[in-house]
Structures are given as C-alpha cells and as structure tokens.
Coordinates of C-alpha atoms in Angstrom, one line a residue:
X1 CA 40.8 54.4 75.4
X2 CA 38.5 54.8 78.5
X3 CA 38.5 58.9 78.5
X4 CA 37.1 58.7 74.6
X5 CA 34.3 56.1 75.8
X6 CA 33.4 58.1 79.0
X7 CA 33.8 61.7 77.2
X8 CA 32.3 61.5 73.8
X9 CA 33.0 64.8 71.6
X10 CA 35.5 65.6 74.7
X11 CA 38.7 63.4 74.1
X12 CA 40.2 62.3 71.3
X13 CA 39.2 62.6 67.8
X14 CA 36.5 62.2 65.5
X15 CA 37.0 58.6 64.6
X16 CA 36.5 58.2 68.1
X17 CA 39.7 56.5 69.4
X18 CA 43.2 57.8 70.5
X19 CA 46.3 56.4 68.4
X20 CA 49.8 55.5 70.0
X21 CA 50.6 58.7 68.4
X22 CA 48.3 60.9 70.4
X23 CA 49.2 59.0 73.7
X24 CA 52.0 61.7 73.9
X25 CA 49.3 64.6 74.3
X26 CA 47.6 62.3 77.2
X27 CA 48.0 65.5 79.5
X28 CA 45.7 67.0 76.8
X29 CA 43.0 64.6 77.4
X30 CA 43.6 64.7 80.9
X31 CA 42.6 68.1 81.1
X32 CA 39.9 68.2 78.6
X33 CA 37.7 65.6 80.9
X34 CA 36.9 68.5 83.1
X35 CA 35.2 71.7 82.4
X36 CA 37.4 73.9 85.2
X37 CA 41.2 73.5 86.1
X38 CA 41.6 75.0 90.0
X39 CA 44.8 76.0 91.1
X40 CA 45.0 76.5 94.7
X41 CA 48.8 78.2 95.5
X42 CA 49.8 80.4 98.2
X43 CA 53.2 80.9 95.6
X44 CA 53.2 80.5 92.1
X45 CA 56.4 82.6 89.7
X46 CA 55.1 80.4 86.6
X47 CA 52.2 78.5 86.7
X48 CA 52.4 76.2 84.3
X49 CA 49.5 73.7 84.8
X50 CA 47.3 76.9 84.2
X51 CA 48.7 77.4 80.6
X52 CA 48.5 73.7 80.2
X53 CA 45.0 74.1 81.0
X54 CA 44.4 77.1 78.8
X55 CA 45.9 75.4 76.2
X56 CA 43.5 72.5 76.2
X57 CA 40.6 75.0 76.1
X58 CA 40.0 74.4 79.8
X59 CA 39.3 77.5 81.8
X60 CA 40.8 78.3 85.3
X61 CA 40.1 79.5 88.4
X62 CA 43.2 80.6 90.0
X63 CA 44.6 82.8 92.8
X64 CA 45.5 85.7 91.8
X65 CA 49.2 85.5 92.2
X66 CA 52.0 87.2 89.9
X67 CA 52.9 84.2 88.0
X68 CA 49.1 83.8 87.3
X69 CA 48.1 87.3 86.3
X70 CA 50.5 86.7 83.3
X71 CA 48.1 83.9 81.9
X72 CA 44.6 83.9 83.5
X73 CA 42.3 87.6 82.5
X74 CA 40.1 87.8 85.2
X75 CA 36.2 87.5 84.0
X76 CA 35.1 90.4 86.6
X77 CA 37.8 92.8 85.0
X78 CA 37.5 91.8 81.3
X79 CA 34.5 89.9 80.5
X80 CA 35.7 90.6 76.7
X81 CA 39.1 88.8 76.5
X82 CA 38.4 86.5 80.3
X83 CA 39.7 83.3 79.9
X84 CA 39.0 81.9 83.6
X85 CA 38.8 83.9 87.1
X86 CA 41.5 84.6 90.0
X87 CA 40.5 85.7 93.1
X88 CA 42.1 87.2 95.8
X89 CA 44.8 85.2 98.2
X90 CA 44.5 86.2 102.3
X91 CA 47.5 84.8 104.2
X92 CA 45.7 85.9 107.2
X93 CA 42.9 84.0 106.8
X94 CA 42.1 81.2 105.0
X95 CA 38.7 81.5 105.4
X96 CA 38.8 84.8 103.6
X97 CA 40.7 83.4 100.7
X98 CA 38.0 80.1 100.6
X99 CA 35.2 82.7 100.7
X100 CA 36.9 84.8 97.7
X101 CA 37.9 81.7 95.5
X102 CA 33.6 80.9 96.3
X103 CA 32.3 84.1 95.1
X104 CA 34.8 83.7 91.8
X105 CA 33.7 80.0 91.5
X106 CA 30.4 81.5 91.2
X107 CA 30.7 84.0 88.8
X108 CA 32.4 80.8 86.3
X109 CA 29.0 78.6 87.6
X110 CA 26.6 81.1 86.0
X111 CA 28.1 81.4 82.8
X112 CA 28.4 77.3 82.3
X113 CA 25.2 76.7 83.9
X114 CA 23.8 78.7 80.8
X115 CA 26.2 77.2 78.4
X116 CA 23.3 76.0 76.3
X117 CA 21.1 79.6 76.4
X118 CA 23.9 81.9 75.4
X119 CA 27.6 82.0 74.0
X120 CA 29.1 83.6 76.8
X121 CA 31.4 80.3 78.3
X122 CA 31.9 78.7 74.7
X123 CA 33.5 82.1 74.8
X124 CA 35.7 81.8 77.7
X125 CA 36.8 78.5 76.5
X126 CA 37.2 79.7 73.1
X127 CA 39.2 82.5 75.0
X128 CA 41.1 79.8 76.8
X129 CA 42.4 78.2 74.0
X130 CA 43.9 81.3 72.1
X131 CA 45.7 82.6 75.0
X132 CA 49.0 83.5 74.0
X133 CA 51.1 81.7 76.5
X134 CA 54.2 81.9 73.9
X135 CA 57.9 82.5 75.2
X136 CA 57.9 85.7 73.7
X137 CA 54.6 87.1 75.5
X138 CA 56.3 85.3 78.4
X139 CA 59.2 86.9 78.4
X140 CA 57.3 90.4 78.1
X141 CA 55.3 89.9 81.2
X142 CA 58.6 89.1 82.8
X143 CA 60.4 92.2 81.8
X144 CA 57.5 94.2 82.6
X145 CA 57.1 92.7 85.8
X146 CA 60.5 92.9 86.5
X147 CA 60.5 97.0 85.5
X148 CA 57.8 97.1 88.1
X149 CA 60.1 95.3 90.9
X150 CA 62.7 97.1 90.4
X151 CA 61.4 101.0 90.9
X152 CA 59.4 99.6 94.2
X153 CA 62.6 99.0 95.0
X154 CA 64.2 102.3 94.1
X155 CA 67.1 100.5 92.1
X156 CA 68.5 102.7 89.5
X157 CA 70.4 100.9 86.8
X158 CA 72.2 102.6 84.3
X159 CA 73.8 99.7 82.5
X160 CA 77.7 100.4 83.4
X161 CA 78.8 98.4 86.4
X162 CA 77.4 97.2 89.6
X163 CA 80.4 95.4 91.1
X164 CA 81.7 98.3 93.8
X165 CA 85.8 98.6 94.0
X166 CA 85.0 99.2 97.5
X167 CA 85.8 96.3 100.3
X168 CA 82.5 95.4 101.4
X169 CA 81.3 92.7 100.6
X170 CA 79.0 93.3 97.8
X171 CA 75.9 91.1 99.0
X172 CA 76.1 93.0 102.5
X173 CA 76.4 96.2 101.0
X174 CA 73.2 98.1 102.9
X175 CA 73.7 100.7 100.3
X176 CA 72.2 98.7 97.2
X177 CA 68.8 96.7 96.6
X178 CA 69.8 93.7 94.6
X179 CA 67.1 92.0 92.8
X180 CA 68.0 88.3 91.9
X181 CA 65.7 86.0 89.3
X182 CA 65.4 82.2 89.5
X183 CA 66.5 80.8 86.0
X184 CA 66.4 77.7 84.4
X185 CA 68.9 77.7 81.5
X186 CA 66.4 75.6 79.3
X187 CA 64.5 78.5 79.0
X188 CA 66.3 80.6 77.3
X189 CA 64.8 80.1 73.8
X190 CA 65.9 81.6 70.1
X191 CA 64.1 82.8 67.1
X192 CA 62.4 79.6 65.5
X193 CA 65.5 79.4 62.4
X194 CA 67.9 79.4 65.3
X195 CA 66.2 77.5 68.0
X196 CA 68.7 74.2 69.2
X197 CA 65.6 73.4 71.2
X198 CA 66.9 74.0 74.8
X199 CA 68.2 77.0 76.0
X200 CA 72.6 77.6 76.1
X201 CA 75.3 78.3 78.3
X202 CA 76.0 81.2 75.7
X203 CA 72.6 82.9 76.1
X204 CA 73.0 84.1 79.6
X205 CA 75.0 87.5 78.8
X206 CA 73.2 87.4 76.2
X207 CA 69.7 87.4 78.1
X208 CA 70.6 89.7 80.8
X209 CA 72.0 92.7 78.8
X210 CA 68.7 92.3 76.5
X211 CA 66.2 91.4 78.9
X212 CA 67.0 91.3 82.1
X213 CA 69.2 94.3 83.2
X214 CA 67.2 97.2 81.6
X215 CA 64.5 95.5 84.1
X216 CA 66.9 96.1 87.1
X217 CA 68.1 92.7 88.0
X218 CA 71.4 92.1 88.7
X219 CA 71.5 88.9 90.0
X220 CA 71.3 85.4 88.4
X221 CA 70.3 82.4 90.2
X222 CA 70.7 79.1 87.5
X223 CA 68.6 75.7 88.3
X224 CA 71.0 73.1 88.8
X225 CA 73.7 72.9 86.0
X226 CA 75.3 69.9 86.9
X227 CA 74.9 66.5 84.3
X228 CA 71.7 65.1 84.3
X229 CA 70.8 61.8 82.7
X230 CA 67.1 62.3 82.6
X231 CA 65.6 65.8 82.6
X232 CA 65.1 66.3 86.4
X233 CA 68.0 69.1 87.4
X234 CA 67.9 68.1 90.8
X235 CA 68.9 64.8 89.8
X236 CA 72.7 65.4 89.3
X237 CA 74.7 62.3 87.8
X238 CA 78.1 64.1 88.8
X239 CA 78.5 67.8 90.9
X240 CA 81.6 68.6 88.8
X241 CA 80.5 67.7 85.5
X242 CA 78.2 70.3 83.4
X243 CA 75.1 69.6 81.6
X244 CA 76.0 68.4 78.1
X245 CA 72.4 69.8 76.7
X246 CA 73.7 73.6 77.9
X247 CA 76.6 73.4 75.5
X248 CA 76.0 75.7 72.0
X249 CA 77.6 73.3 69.0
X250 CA 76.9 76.4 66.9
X251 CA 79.8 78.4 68.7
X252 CA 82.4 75.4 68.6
X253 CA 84.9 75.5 65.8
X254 CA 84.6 72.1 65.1
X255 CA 80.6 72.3 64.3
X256 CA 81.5 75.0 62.1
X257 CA 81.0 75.5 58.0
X258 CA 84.6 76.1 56.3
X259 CA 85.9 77.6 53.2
X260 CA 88.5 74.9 52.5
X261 CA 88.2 71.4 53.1
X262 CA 91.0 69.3 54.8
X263 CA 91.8 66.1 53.2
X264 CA 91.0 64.0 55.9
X265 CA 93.6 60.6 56.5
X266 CA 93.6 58.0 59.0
X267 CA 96.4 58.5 61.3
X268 CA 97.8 56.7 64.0
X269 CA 96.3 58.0 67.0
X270 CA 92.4 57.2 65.1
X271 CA 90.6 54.2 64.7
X272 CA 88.1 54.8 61.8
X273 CA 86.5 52.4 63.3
X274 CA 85.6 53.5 66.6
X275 CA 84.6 56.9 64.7
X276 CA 81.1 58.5 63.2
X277 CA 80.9 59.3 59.9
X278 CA 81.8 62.4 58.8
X279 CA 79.0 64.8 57.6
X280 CA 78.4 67.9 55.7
X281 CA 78.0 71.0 56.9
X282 CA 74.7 71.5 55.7
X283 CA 73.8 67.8 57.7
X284 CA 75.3 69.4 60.6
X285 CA 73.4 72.5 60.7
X286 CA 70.3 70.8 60.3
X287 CA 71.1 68.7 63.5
X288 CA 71.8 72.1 65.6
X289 CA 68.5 73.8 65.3
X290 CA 65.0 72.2 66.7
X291 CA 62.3 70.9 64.4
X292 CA 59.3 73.6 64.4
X293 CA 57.4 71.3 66.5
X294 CA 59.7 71.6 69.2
X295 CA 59.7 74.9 69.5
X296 CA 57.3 75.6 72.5
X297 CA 59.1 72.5 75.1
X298 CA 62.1 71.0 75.4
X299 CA 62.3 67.8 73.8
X300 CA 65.1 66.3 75.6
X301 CA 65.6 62.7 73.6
X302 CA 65.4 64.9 70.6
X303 CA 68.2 67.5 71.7
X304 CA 70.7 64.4 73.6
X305 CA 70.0 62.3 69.8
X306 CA 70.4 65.6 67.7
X307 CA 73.3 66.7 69.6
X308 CA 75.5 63.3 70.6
X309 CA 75.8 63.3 67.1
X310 CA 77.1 66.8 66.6
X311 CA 79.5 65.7 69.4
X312 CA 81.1 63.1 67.8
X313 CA 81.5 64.6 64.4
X314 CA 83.2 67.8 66.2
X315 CA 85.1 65.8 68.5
X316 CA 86.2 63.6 65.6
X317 CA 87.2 66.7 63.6
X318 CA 89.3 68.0 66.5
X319 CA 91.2 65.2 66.4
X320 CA 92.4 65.1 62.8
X321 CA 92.7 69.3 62.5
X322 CA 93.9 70.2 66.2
X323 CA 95.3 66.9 68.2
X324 CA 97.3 65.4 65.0
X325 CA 98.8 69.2 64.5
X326 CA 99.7 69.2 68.2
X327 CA 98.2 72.9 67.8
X328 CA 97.5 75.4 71.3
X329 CA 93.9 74.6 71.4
X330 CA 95.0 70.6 71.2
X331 CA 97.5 71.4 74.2
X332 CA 94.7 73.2 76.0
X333 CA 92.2 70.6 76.1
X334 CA 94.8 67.7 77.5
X335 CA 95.4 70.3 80.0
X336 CA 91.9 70.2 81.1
X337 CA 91.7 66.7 81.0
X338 CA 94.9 66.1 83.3
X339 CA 93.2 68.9 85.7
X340 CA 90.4 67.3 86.2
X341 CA 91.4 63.5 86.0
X342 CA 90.3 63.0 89.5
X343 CA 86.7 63.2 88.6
X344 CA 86.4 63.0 84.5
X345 CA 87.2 59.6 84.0
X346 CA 85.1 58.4 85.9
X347 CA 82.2 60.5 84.6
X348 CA 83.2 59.8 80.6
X349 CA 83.5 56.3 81.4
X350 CA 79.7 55.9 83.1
X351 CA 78.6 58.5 80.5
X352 CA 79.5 56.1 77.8
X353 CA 78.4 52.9 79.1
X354 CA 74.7 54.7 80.5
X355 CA 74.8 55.7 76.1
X356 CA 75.5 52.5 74.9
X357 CA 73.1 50.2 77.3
X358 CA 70.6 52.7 77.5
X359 CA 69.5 51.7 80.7
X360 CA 70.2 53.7 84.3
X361 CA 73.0 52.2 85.8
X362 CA 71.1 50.7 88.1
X363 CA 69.7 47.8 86.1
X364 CA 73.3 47.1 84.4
X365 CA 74.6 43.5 84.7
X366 CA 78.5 42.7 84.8
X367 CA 77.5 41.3 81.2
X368 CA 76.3 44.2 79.8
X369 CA 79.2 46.7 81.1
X370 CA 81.5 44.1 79.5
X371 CA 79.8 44.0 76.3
X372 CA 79.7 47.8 76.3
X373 CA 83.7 48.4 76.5
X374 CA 84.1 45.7 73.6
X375 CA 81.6 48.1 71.9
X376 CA 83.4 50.0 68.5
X377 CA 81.6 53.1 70.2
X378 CA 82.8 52.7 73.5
X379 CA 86.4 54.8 72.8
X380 CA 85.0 57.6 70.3
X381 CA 82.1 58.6 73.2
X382 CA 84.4 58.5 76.1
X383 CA 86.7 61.2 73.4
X384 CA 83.6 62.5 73.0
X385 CA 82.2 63.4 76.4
X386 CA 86.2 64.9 77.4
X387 CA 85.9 66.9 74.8
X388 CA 82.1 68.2 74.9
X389 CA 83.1 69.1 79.2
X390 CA 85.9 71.1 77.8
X391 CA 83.8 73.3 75.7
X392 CA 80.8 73.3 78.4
X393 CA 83.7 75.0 80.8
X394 CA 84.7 77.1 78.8
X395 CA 81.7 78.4 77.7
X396 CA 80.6 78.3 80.7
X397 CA 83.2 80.6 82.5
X398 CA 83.1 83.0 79.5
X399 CA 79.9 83.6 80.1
X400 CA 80.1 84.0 83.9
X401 CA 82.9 87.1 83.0
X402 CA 80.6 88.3 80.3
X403 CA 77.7 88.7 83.3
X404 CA 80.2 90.4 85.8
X405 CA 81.6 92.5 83.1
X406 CA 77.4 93.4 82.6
X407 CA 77.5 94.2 86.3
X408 CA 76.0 91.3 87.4
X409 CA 76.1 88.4 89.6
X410 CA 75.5 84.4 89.2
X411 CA 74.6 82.0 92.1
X412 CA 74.4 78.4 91.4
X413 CA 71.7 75.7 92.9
X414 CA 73.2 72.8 94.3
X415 CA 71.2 69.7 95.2
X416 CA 71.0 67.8 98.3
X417 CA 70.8 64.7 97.3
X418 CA 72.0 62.2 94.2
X419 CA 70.6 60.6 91.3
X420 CA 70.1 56.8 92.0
X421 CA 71.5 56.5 88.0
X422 CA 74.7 58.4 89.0
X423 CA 78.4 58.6 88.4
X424 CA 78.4 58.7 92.2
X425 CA 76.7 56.0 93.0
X426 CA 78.1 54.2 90.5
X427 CA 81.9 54.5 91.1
X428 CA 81.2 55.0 95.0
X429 CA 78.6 53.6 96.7
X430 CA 80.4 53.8 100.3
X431 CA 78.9 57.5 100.1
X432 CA 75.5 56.1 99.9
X433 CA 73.0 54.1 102.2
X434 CA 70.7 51.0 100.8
X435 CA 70.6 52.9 97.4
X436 CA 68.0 50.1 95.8
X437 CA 65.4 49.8 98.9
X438 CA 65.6 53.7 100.4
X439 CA 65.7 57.2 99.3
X440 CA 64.9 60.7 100.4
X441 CA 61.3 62.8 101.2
X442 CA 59.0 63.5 103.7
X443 CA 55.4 60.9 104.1
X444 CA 53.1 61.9 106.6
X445 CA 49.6 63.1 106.5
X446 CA 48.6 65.9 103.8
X447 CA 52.5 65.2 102.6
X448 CA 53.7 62.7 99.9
X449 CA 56.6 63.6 99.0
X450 CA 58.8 60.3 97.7
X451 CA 61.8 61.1 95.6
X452 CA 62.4 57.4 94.6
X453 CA 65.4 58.7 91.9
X454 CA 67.3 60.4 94.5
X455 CA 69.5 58.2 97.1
X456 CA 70.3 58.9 100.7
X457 CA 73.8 59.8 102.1
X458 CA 75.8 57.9 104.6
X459 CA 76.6 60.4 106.3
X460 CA 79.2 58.3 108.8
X461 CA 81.5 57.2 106.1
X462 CA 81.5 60.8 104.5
X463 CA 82.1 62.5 108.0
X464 CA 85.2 59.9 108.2
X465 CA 86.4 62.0 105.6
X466 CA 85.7 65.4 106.8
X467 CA 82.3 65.7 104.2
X468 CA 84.7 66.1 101.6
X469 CA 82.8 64.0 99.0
X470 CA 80.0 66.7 99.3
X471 CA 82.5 69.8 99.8
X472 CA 85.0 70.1 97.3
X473 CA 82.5 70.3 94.4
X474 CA 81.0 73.2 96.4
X475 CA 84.9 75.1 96.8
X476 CA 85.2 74.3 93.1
X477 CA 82.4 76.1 91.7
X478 CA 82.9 79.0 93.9
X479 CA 86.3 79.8 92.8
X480 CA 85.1 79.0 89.0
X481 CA 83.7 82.3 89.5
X482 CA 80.2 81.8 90.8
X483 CA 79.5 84.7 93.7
X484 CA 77.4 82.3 95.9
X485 CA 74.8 79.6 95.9
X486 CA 71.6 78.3 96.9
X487 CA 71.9 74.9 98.9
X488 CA 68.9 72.7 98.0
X489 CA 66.7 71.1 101.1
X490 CA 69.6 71.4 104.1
X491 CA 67.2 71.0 106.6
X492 CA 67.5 67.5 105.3
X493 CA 71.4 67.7 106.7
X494 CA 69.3 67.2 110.2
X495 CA 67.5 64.4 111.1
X496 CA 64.1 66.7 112.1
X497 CA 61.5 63.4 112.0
X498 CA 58.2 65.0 111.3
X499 CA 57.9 62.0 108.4
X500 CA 61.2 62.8 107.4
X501 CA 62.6 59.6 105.3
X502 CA 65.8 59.6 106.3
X503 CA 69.5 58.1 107.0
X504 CA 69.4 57.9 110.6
X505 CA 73.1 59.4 110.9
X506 CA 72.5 62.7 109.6
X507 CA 75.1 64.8 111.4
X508 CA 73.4 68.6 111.5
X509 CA 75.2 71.2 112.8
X510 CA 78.8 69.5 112.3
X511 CA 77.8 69.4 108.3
X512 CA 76.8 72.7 108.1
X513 CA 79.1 74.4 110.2
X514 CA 82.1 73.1 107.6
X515 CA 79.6 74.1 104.4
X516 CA 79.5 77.5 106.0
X517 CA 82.9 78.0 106.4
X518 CA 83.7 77.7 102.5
X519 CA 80.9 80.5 101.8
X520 CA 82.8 82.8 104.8
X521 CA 86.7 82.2 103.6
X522 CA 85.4 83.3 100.2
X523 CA 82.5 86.5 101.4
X524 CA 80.1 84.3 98.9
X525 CA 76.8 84.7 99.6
X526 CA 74.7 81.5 100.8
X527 CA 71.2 81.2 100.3
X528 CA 69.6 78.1 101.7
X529 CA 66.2 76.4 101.6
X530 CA 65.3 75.4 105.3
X531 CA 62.1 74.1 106.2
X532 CA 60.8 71.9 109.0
X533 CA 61.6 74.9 112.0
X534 CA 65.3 75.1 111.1
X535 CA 65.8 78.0 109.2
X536 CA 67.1 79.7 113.1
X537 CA 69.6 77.0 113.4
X538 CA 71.0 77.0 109.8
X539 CA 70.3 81.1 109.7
X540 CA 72.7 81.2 112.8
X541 CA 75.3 79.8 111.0
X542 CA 75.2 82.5 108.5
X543 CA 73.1 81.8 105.6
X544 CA 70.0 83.5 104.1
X545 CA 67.0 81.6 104.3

C-alpha cells in the first residue's frame, strides 16, 4: 500500500505492509499520514472526526465549540493532560477567529518543531491516543452539559409531570423553557454483557428517566426511524415502516429462554421447508448481544446477520405456540397486518427480495426477482418481516407512553427525499422523476453537495393527488403519538436555484401550506430545516425554523 511506502514507521505495521484485514481501519491510516487534524466548524454537538483523530494518536486543533470541549484539553489550560488546542470561535469576525486558530496553531508548531529536543509533543500524541472518548465518558459530558443548559435556563424539574392539564398548547406555553436533545436511537448503548450492538426502541424511557431528565430535558427529537436498507437514516426505504435494527429481540416472547419445551409438529399452515432451524436458547442469546469488538460502533452487517436470524427463529416459534393455538396475541398480530395492508405488503415483499438478491433494488433484473419468489426463503422472511414490524410498533408506542408518562415529549425527523433502493421507488415510480440519471443537492462553488442515493420527487403527479403520497405517513405518525416533527431540507419543496439540483416542478407554497395544516388540526409542534433565504416564507406558514 502506497501510505506504508510514503510513511515508513507511520502506517501500517512492522512487517511493513497493510493486510485485507487492516483495510477496514484505512480511516486509521488516513489519519496517521498527518501530524495535526484541523477542524474548522462554526457548529459542532459531537465531533466525531476529532475523536477519530485522537484515537489514531493524531492531535487536533479545533474550535472551541461544546461538542469539542468534551474531547480536545486545550494545551494553554492543561499542558499536563492537553491532547491538541481549541481556540476561540468569532461569528463577528472571521478574521478574529483566523487570527485566534493562528496564535493556537502556534503554540502546537513549537512543541513539534522541538519534537526531537524534548518529550513534550510525543506527549500530546501520547495524550491523544489515551483519550477517553468511551460512551460512558460521553454520556457524562452530556449530562453534565445538559445540567448546565438547563439552570441557564431556569427550568426546574422535579421528575413528576411536565404535560399541563391546562388547554394551551404545550409547545406555546410562554410559561415553561423546554429543552429538546437531538438523538439517534443507535446510540443508546448497554453494559458490554448486554450490548445487542445498536441502540433499542426500549432504551428511550429507559435513557431519559436515567440520564436525561434529572439534566432538565424534556424533549426528544429521534433521527429518522423509518427502515433503512443501508445505514444512512435519511435514506428511508418506506415512511411507514420502522427500522428493523431498533427492535430489542431480548424483550420478545418468542426470543425468550423457557422452562418447558413444546414438542414442536409440522402443521398444516408450516412448510418446514420454507423455515430456519430451530435453535437453543443458549444459540439465541449469543446472537442478541454484540461481540466485544463491537462494542464502541455500530456494526450494522453484523447486527441485520445476528438479528435476521433471531427474527426468523422467533417468528417461526410464534407460529407453532401462538398462530396454531389461535391465541389473543395470534389474533392481535393479523389485526395489525390487515390495518396496515395498504403499505406492508408491499414493504415485506421488497424487504424479502432486497435479503435474498442482496443487491439494491436498483440493479435487479426480472430474472432475479423471479428466482427470488421460487426461493424456499422467500415465504418464511416475508412472515418474518410482518412479524418483526408488529413488535417494532409496539414497542415503539410503549415506549412513546412510557416518555409522556416521564413528562416528556418525542418529535420525529422526517426526510425529504427517498432512497433510490426503496420500497417507494420500487412499487411506485410515478412519484419519482428520472430516478437512475438525477437525484437531489446543491453544486455550486465552495458547495458539493450530491446525494446520489436519494431520488427526486415528481412533484406534478403527487400534486394530482393532493401530496398525499408524502402526507399520510406524516398524519400517521402524529396520531401514533409523536407531539411534532422536524421536516428535513423543505426549502427543497421550492425550487430556490442557487445550484439547487432540482425537479423543476417543485410546487412551494402549495406543498407546504397542506404540510402545515396537519401540524395545526393536531397543535403539533413543527420544526423545520430552511435554508437558502426561506426560513420567512416557510416560518410564515407556522413552523419553527
């Protein structure tokens, strides 16, 4: 590899060459050709590339912005433990904040231009490398942080409930200071013997009444938490299915150990076939928690291989111990799956094929589709996937009354735009405009941003129909029991130019005005991302930008 050639004693290991094996820590090497990672941001809640750098004994010079502090010591305030430098951010004048990040450069210069005299940067590297960048010091920081928010804010939490009897609206309330957090349910990590690997659906009471509410927040706002079928949340396959990953197997009935074995028969309704093997508990246990190396990242091949088994074994046990016994919790689930006909078939059906081709949808031929349904798989996965978005919805909405029981609120984050490898796209690519030549972002100078697995919208056919294509997922999750949502990029629902990579038809204020209406019928509170000068125009129609 050319990094080990042009970085001796830098990249890669002692024998001197970098194995297939190691090509998965390439971001490693990456960093490790420099001596100084920069990060330049005007807003930054995480920053990851910093502990990325750290990690790769790489000191940084950062500004010195909350989601920073948390990672990078400053070497002017403690030379001891100083893993890198931030200096001082003036949205004034960038000129001031140049001359700052200068001075801080500096200080850095003098300690590697006498890297061979003294110890003092092999210390800051070494410094670098042993930061502790864990998600249990992370989550400390947070809560302390979020302690810190909260009495600036003069919110007084006592732990019973926020949620006024009153009739105002509880997001217009002047009376109260809310303070909302961003959250990405993958997060939400366990103790290593418990750790699935990626966090649950069943962790969010959990998280707020341990973490998050003695820190004054009261308000959730989840990433995306539609289906995915790469890791990207903003690339939803379906708006009414939930993420598969999200669902904790260790809470299902099915996944779990008993005392007493059924004796388990064919019957007439199952094909042995079409059906996994049946496994011991101790097999399926194994499969539900994360190996240790996975315990810092979400290994998402590792957690959809781990867990599509899980799926099929449970779903493969409900049928032979609920569904043959005709029991209430058989009866519940084919009432779910007659409820939401309109939109589950289709989604098992491309679920199945996308897990038997293993290619996005995209790239399939008529030949492989066909080849697929003839699969002995085919019928136990589409089971399968019915069955795994009944327990994701109810878990799921237990958790959303858990939070409002805890006094708080949820928001959900719904994406623009589409994945290309879609359900959507699949099944109805009327919706859609030249799905394998265009897609969404903005090019112009000092801006690249392509998103080549998103697609466009036609927006004529779907204002044929009133935008109900986009709507009714929107009306659906609102009355599930979310309090309000963040809508994704809708200045794109304009057609502002400026670079803008667009449809061409995009209808603007007639879209929105209809979006708006849903939030007002229901006093939900809409949050929207606006850039591109139209936060007045969408802002007049009510939302929060």
């Amino acid at each position: 590899m050319g990094l080990v050639r042009d970085f001796p004693g830098r990249v890669g290991y002692p024998n001197g060459s970098v194995s297939n094996k190691d090509l998965s820590n390439i971001y490693y090497h990456l960093y490790r050709c420099g001596d100084l990672f920069l990060s330049f941001s005007t807003w930054e809640p995480g920053g990851i590339s910093p502990m990325e750098a750290l990690a790769s004994m790489v000191p940084c010079l950062v500004s010195d912005l909350q989601g920073h502090k948390s990672t990078v010591i400053d070497l002017d305030t403690d030379e001891a433990n100083a893993n890198g430098a931030r200096f001082a951010v003036d949205e004034r004048n960038f000129d001031n904040t140049i001359n700052n990040a200068m001075r801080k450069f500096d200080s850095l210069y003098d300690a590697w231009k006498e890297r061979n005299n003294n110890d003092r940067w092999d210390q800051i590297c070494e410094n670098a490398f042993f930061s502790d960048n864990s998600w249990e010091h992370v989550t400390k920081e947070l809560k302390q942080f979020l302690g810190h928010v909260s009495k600036k804010s003069n919110i007084k939490f006592n732990g019973s409930s926020n949620i006024s009897s009153s009739s105002i609206v509880w997001w217009k309330d002047t009376s109260k200071s809310w303070v909302a957090i961003s959250l990405p349910i993958f997060s939400l990590r366990r103790a290593a013997d418990k750790d699935p690997g990626i966090g649950k659906f069943t962790d969010l009471s959990r998280y707020f009444k341990e973490t998050l509410s003695g820190a004054g927040v009261d308000v959730l706002l989840l990433l995306p938490h539609f289906a995915i079928s790469d890791e990207s949340p903003y690339a939803s396959v379906s708006l009414y299915a939930l993420n598969e990953l999200y669902i904790d197997w260790s809470e299902v009935e099915e996944a779990q150990p008993r005392k007493e074995r059924l004796i388990l028969v064919p019957f007439s309704r199952l094909d042995w076939s079409k059906m996994g093997k049946m496994k011991s508990d101790l097999e399926i246990s194994r499969l539900l928690v994360a190996d240790a190396s996975e315990q810092q990242e979400v290994h998402y091949a590792s957690v959809r291989a781990r867990e599509s088994e899980v799926s099929l074994i449970a779903y493969e046990r409900f049928l032979l111990e609920q569904v043959e016994r005709e029991t209430d919790r058989a009866k519940d689930f084919i009432a779910f799956v007659l409820r939401n006909n309109h939109w589950l078939e289709d989604f098992v059906e491309f679920m199945s094929l996308h897990d038997i081709i293993g290619l996005p949808s995209y790239e399939w031929k008529e030949e492989d589709i066909e080849k697929a349904r003839q699969d002995e798989r085919y019928q136990a996965l589409m089971g399968a996937h019915k069955f795994s978005q009944w327990i994701a919805y109810q878990q799921l909405k237990k958790e959303i009354n858990a939070l409002h029981e805890l006094g708080g609120r949820i928001l959900f984050d719904l994406p623009m735009f589409s994945s290309r490898d879609s359900v959507d796209v699949y099944k109805h690519p009327e919706y859609f405009k030249d799905v394998n030549k265009k897609y969404p972002g903005i090019l112009r100078p000092g801006l690249n941003e392509s998103w080549g697995d998103l697609v466009l919208w036609n927006w004529t056919k779907l204002g044929e129909e009133n935008y109900e294509f986009k709507l009714a997922p929107i009306r659906r999750w609102l009355d599930f029991g979310f309090d309000g949502a963040r809508l994704d990029a809708l200045h794109f629902a304009y057609h502002f130019g400026n670079g803008q990579l667009a449809s061409g038809d995009e209808p603007g204020d007639r879209y929105v005005a209809q979006l708006a209406e849903i939030f007002k019928q229901r006093d939900a509170l809409s949050v929207a991302e606006a850039f591109e000068n139209m936060d007045k125009v969408i802002e007049s129609y009510g939302f929060i930008t």
